[in-house]
């Protein structure tokens, strides 16, 4: 079996027309895990806590203190969202590091792969020498140039079928190593930002983007709009890039030297998982804070005058 | 978008998934735990306050205890002192009374003795008169006649009686 690297998550099933990818499956597992752990921790709440309750209390209480240092008085409003962002991303990152994720899977015949190519989801199998992260060149045929790969997809399918080749599709893939997931989180975060802004400041919040007071503020408003849209992209790609890069690094290392050597990198990825969860949730909190305190200086000045 | 594997339905599904887990965690995890933490915080504050109050009350109680104890000790000492004094007084009174009683007894004894003496004296003098009469009768019977005897005896008896009365008056 060759080294398996795919930028996109692979489709493993279809549910009422919706493609189910391996990342989506892992997302569901992460959700179930979080819910089960929460239920276990808070099933029997007592004034003198048991072990599970104590751990849950330290985590939730610690997060609350941590985020309240950034959010200040708005913490009550933000906490459920940012804490969920943190916990969900953290667990998703760590579940992606479990043994079996990315290695347990099944093989697909060429015919199946042709279907997959027709869909946006792709299955890729690459030779170690030509490990490529290109959807349009899932199979690197000897002597084939990368530019030609896209055009020769159909021919390649036939070729593979003729040779009776099989493609490996992992059953699980880190939930956050899929842009659908990270983009969804980024959208939630940026939309929540606007929601918090409007909820706290009312119509006044709109002046953050559309402001005719003076030309400078008008320009600033357009910049704010652009920055908020770019936040979606930066959130999504930061998380995806970090986790996907870690997966690739571990996969390559495991492929080259399967024993001992990947361990330090595995620890590093554990750390990266925490850092990325923290970065995502902290940045969200900071942005929420900016949104709800928009125009505070002006108000203060007006009150002062 | 195809290259990155972005699929609108999957994206939507993931957004919904996240919102679901957000709501579930809010209900299952954050709310009960934060409520519990808040409750415990309040309870601990109350406990600490109560401890301080109790300590204060204990201090007060101790003070009043000591005060009461001191007062009781003083009272006891005073009572003992008083009792001693009273005992001494009673003793003195008793002694005085005993003296008085003794004197009274002695006086009565003396008076009784005097009376007895006087009674004895009177009895003796009476007996002496009778004896003298008898003796005179006998002597005169042999010497004089009955008439003269009677006159003489009557004279002597008168003398003796007046003497006896004088003697009685003297002793009284």
XYZ file of C-alpha atoms in Angstrom:
477
model
C 0.000 0.000 0.000
C 1.314 3.408 -0.942
C 1.290 6.648 0.925
C -2.182 8.089 1.051
C -2.591 11.842 0.992
C -5.691 13.688 -0.119
C -6.461 17.367 0.312
C -10.191 16.723 0.307
C -12.059 14.280 2.486
C -13.079 11.111 0.714
C -16.666 10.123 0.227
C -17.507 6.830 1.867
C -21.294 6.756 1.533
C -24.332 8.689 0.415
C -27.222 9.532 2.694
C -30.359 10.817 0.930
C -28.225 12.429 -1.736
C -25.835 13.980 0.754
C -22.322 12.674 0.383
C -20.963 11.272 3.653
C -17.236 11.748 3.891
C -14.863 10.106 6.301
C -14.344 13.487 7.992
C -18.077 13.837 8.449
C -18.174 10.408 10.072
C -15.426 11.459 12.466
C -17.329 14.657 13.233
C -20.310 12.577 14.303
C -18.051 10.424 16.475
C -16.576 13.550 18.074
C -20.059 14.833 18.789
C -21.154 11.570 20.354
C -17.955 11.485 22.406
C -18.499 15.020 23.699
C -22.117 14.367 24.543
C -21.360 11.085 26.317
C -18.537 12.669 28.322
C -20.766 15.606 29.267
C -23.546 13.336 30.392
C -21.108 11.258 32.411
C -19.655 14.339 34.048
C -22.925 16.021 34.947
C -25.235 13.086 35.496
C -24.976 13.191 39.253
C -24.081 16.711 40.263
C -23.264 16.989 43.950
C -21.988 19.755 46.146
C -18.956 17.618 46.934
C -17.889 16.590 43.435
C -16.887 13.115 42.295
C -13.915 12.616 40.025
C -15.737 13.065 36.711
C -17.573 16.101 37.979
C -14.334 17.544 39.362
C -12.568 17.191 36.028
C -15.498 18.681 34.127
C -15.698 21.500 36.639
C -12.005 22.271 36.326
C -12.248 22.293 32.524
C -15.387 24.398 32.284
C -14.433 26.644 35.182
C -10.911 27.048 33.828
C -12.211 27.937 30.374
C -14.642 30.380 31.914
C -11.895 32.171 33.832
C -9.602 32.069 30.831
C -12.104 33.548 28.399
C -13.457 36.036 30.890
C -9.945 37.500 30.996
C -10.403 38.368 27.312
C -14.129 39.033 27.099
C -14.556 40.830 30.410
C -18.168 41.652 31.194
C -19.449 40.054 27.984
C -18.263 36.578 28.983
C -21.751 35.313 29.867
C -22.889 36.061 26.329
C -19.865 34.539 24.587
C -18.984 31.646 26.828
C -21.156 28.813 25.459
C -20.018 29.480 21.906
C -16.306 29.958 22.521
C -16.133 27.081 24.996
C -17.853 24.818 22.491
C -15.488 25.992 19.759
C -12.536 25.156 21.987
C -13.779 21.781 23.211
C -15.070 20.688 19.832
C -11.927 21.659 17.935
C -9.694 20.164 20.621
C -11.481 16.823 20.670
C -11.705 16.771 16.867
C -7.967 17.438 16.579
C -7.079 14.770 19.093
C -9.449 12.174 17.710
C -7.651 12.699 14.388
C -4.444 11.546 16.059
C -5.852 8.284 17.335
C -4.388 5.181 15.776
C -6.687 3.902 13.058
C -7.763 7.327 11.855
C -6.421 7.495 8.323
C -5.151 3.930 8.401
C -8.289 1.838 8.797
C -10.197 1.815 5.569
C -11.248 -0.171 2.571
C -10.160 -0.479 -0.990
C -12.207 0.633 -3.907
C -12.048 -0.794 -7.381
C -11.463 1.443 -10.372
C -15.167 1.605 -11.282
C -16.011 2.961 -7.890
C -13.258 5.458 -8.268
C -14.651 6.722 -11.520
C -17.845 7.592 -9.709
C -15.811 9.324 -7.062
C -14.001 11.381 -9.687
C -17.314 12.520 -11.070
C -18.171 13.750 -7.579
C -16.170 16.538 -5.989
C -14.857 14.020 -3.454
C -11.945 12.078 -4.751
C -9.974 9.063 -3.954
C -6.309 9.255 -4.455
C -3.591 6.792 -4.373
C -0.113 8.003 -4.910
C 3.174 6.360 -5.336
C 5.621 7.308 -2.601
C 7.925 9.045 -5.029
C 5.104 11.168 -6.392
C 3.031 11.968 -3.316
C 0.895 14.769 -4.616
C -1.931 16.699 -3.115
C -3.932 17.251 -6.232
C -7.500 16.176 -6.728
C -7.153 15.992 -10.427
C -4.212 13.687 -10.234
C -5.289 11.085 -7.740
C -3.159 8.457 -9.361
C 0.322 9.229 -10.444
C 1.214 7.061 -13.337
C 4.864 6.627 -14.083
C 6.104 9.066 -16.653
C 2.988 11.172 -16.468
C 3.611 14.873 -15.941
C 1.587 16.682 -13.284
C 0.006 19.092 -15.841
C -1.277 16.196 -17.814
C -2.796 14.531 -14.834
C -6.010 16.529 -14.902
C -6.691 15.898 -18.559
C -5.959 12.243 -18.338
C -8.306 11.501 -15.449
C -10.754 9.546 -17.554
C -8.072 7.657 -19.379
C -6.426 6.956 -16.098
C -9.625 5.435 -14.751
C -9.778 3.109 -17.687
C -6.147 2.331 -17.267
C -6.584 1.534 -13.624
C -9.589 -0.604 -14.381
C -7.649 -2.439 -17.015
C -4.821 -3.080 -14.630
C -7.294 -4.119 -11.920
C -5.838 -1.542 -9.503
C -7.558 -0.804 -6.208
C -7.674 2.476 -4.320
C -7.432 2.810 -0.571
C -10.098 4.885 1.159
C -9.647 5.531 4.902
C -12.774 5.153 6.968
C -11.871 7.953 9.376
C -10.179 11.271 8.837
C -9.583 14.048 11.336
C -12.729 16.182 11.414
C -10.753 19.402 11.289
C -8.661 18.183 8.359
C -11.635 18.885 6.140
C -12.361 22.367 4.849
C -16.113 21.799 5.144
C -15.709 21.516 8.901
C -13.314 24.400 9.392
C -15.249 26.650 7.027
C -18.444 25.821 8.886
C -16.784 26.773 12.199
C -15.388 29.960 10.661
C -18.814 30.923 9.319
C -20.424 30.245 12.663
C -17.817 32.355 14.388
C -18.037 35.330 11.995
C -21.831 35.255 11.820
C -22.005 35.004 15.615
C -19.759 38.059 15.716
C -22.300 40.069 13.707
C -25.121 38.625 15.821
C -23.462 39.668 19.077
C -22.741 43.088 17.610
C -26.340 43.691 16.614
C -27.728 42.205 19.788
C -25.581 44.366 22.029
C -25.501 47.609 20.049
C -28.671 47.392 17.981
C -28.793 49.245 14.678
C -25.757 51.272 15.704
C -23.615 48.219 14.952
C -24.321 48.642 11.215
C -22.285 51.845 11.268
C -19.253 49.628 11.611
C -19.617 48.728 7.923
C -21.758 51.478 6.436
C -20.862 54.922 7.696
C -21.536 58.160 5.831
C -20.304 60.467 8.566
C -17.130 61.246 6.733
C -15.192 59.763 3.824
C -12.576 58.242 6.066
C -15.146 56.357 8.108
C -16.808 55.215 4.906
C -13.497 53.764 3.748
C -12.935 52.180 7.116
C -16.363 50.575 6.906
C -15.483 48.930 3.603
C -12.214 47.734 5.095
C -14.078 46.291 8.080
C -16.387 44.432 5.737
C -13.447 43.030 3.813
C -11.664 42.100 7.023
C -14.692 40.221 8.322
C -14.971 38.268 5.090
C -11.263 37.544 5.179
C -11.668 36.351 8.771
C -13.802 33.495 7.509
C -11.056 32.438 5.140
C -8.262 32.901 7.647
C -10.116 30.998 10.392
C -10.964 28.145 8.041
C -7.572 27.785 6.450
C -5.519 28.299 9.593
C -7.188 25.394 11.343
C -7.403 23.210 8.260
C -3.815 23.938 7.265
C -2.378 23.177 10.678
C -4.232 19.955 11.200
C -3.911 18.737 7.625
C -0.202 19.527 7.641
C 0.168 17.530 10.838
C -1.648 14.602 9.275
C 0.589 14.724 6.211
C 3.703 15.008 8.339
C 2.712 12.035 10.464
C 1.665 10.016 7.421
C 4.947 10.658 5.636
C 6.997 9.907 8.725
C 5.059 6.765 9.452
C 5.506 5.719 5.866
C 9.237 6.253 5.899
C 10.149 5.143 9.428
C 7.178 3.559 11.144
C 8.741 3.068 14.601
C 9.819 5.504 17.347
C 10.640 8.412 15.008
C 7.027 9.618 14.563
C 6.503 9.736 18.358
C 7.962 13.205 19.022
C 5.952 14.477 16.092
C 2.854 12.853 17.479
C 3.405 14.729 20.734
C 3.936 17.894 18.785
C 0.652 17.311 16.976
C -1.103 16.856 20.299
C 0.275 20.222 21.251
C -0.705 21.740 17.910
C -4.216 20.441 18.484
C -4.474 22.384 21.760
C -2.854 25.473 20.295
C -5.156 25.563 17.290
C -8.239 25.077 19.448
C -7.035 27.886 21.702
C -6.190 30.162 18.784
C -9.561 29.650 17.161
C -11.562 30.232 20.323
C -9.401 33.096 21.598
C -9.481 34.919 18.294
C -13.237 34.440 18.164
C -13.572 35.883 21.653
C -11.382 38.831 20.771
C -13.363 39.515 17.590
C -16.663 39.216 19.464
C -15.329 41.700 21.951
C -14.378 44.103 19.174
C -17.853 43.732 17.671
C -19.759 44.418 20.892
C -17.559 47.355 21.864
C -17.776 49.050 18.467
C -18.197 52.808 18.841
C -17.575 52.761 22.575
C -14.932 55.467 22.235
C -17.323 57.701 20.324
C -19.982 57.196 22.949
C -17.492 57.926 25.664
C -16.384 61.080 23.857
C -19.959 62.178 23.308
C -20.750 61.604 26.949
C -17.615 63.503 27.918
C -18.505 66.452 25.677
C -13.879 24.546 -4.588
C -13.700 21.056 -6.014
C -10.006 20.889 -5.389
C -10.524 21.732 -1.721
C -13.403 19.315 -1.366
C -15.873 21.992 -0.323
C -19.392 20.703 -0.680
C -22.300 23.074 0.169
C -24.506 20.336 1.638
C -21.674 19.048 3.795
C -20.819 22.580 4.855
C -24.412 23.156 5.885
C -24.506 19.834 7.687
C -21.347 20.709 9.594
C -22.764 24.100 10.608
C -25.891 22.353 11.876
C -23.753 19.755 13.652
C -21.821 22.463 15.401
C -24.973 24.294 16.436
C -26.412 21.040 17.764
C -23.341 20.302 19.822
C -23.345 23.924 21.021
C -26.903 23.669 22.290
C -26.371 20.222 23.786
C -23.193 21.247 25.602
C -24.856 24.415 26.846
C -27.702 22.342 28.303
C -25.647 19.390 29.502
C -22.310 20.828 30.478
C -21.951 24.576 30.887
C -25.214 25.411 32.537
C -25.171 22.747 35.282
C -21.469 23.175 35.965
C -21.442 26.950 36.051
C -24.558 26.915 38.211
C -22.902 24.426 40.533
C -19.686 26.458 40.681
C -21.652 29.588 41.462
C -23.660 27.759 44.099
C -20.554 26.339 45.706
C -18.878 29.723 45.671
C -21.856 31.230 47.425
C -22.005 28.419 49.927
C -18.311 28.681 50.735
C -18.649 32.418 51.230
C -21.580 31.808 53.529
C -19.642 29.150 55.389
C -16.661 31.422 55.898
C -18.918 34.202 57.080
C -20.717 31.844 59.431
C -17.405 30.603 60.811
C -16.298 34.142 61.524
C -19.607 34.894 63.211
C -19.449 31.744 65.272
C -15.898 32.461 66.290
C -16.961 35.905 67.422
C -19.903 34.499 69.344
C -17.636 31.907 70.920
C -15.235 34.633 71.971
C -18.089 36.581 73.520
C -19.406 33.499 75.249
C -15.992 32.718 76.643
C -15.670 36.239 77.947
C -19.066 36.161 79.629
C -18.248 32.726 80.995
C -15.070 33.990 82.532
C -16.869 37.008 83.914
C -19.581 34.839 85.423
C -17.007 32.480 86.815
C -15.065 35.333 88.412
C -18.235 36.772 89.876
C -19.225 33.393 91.252
C -15.843 33.005 92.830
C -16.100 36.432 94.419
C -19.609 35.694 95.616
C -18.513 32.424 97.113
C -15.666 34.117 98.929
C -18.007 36.798 100.237
C -20.501 34.202 101.401
C -17.795 32.262 103.179
C -16.549 35.445 104.805
C -20.045 36.354 105.891
C -20.644 32.886 107.256
C -17.431 33.046 109.244
C -18.395 36.390 110.675
C -21.833 35.145 111.587
C -20.384 32.077 113.167
C -18.093 34.174 115.284
C -20.961 36.378 116.392
C -23.090 33.391 117.226
C -20.242 31.965 119.228
C -19.883 35.145 121.211
C -23.597 35.313 121.828
C -23.645 31.731 122.935
C -20.826 32.285 125.350
C -22.533 35.345 126.814
C -25.787 33.475 127.132
C -24.062 30.538 128.759
C -22.440 32.899 131.238
C -25.763 34.474 132.002
C -27.432 31.143 132.401
C -24.666 29.953 134.675
C -24.977 33.065 136.789
C -28.737 32.670 136.970
C -28.352 29.054 138.025
C -25.838 30.013 140.688
C -28.090 32.807 141.980
C -31.042 30.509 142.175
C -29.022 27.910 143.981
C -27.855 30.510 146.482
C -31.399 31.720 147.086
C -32.616 28.214 147.577
C -29.850 27.542 150.045
C -30.737 30.694 151.992
C -34.392 29.744 152.125
C -33.552 26.278 153.352
C -31.320 27.787 156.003
C -34.076 30.145 157.236
C -36.641 27.401 157.258
C -34.323 25.227 159.277
C -33.646 28.048 161.727
C -37.366 28.659 162.264
C -38.022 24.986 162.771
C -35.194 24.745 165.289
C -36.419 27.767 167.270
C -39.949 26.393 167.360
C -38.747 23.051 168.562
C -36.570 24.747 171.172
C -39.601 26.663 172.554
C -41.667 23.509 172.807
C -38.799 21.730 174.485
C -38.358 24.567 176.948
C -42.107 24.516 177.787
C -42.008 20.795 178.456
C -38.904 21.133 180.596
C -40.325 24.079 182.548
C -43.595 22.167 183.141
C -41.700 19.305 184.624
C -39.542 21.458 186.851
C -42.406 23.611 188.031
C -44.706 20.647 188.653
C -42.319 19.391 191.255
C -41.770 22.885 192.825
C -45.038 24.969 192.659
C -48.763 24.467 192.605
C -50.752 24.183 189.444
C -51.914 27.835 189.564
C -48.570 29.416 189.975
C -47.185 26.991 187.491
C -49.591 28.151 184.835
C -48.951 31.826 185.493
C -45.248 31.380 185.336
C -45.391 29.245 182.232
C -47.612 31.733 180.481
C -45.134 34.530 181.370
C -42.162 32.558 180.109
C -43.987 31.489 176.951
C -44.743 35.152 176.230
C -41.122 36.031 176.729
C -39.980 33.231 174.525
C -42.470 34.083 171.826
C -41.432 37.690 171.733
C -37.850 36.531 171.571
C -38.707 34.159 168.762
C -40.441 36.975 166.882
C -37.402 39.206 167.416
C -35.113 36.498 166.157
C -37.277 35.912 163.112
C -37.351 39.608 162.363
C -33.566 39.737 162.701
C -33.014 36.845 160.325
C -35.475 38.236 157.773
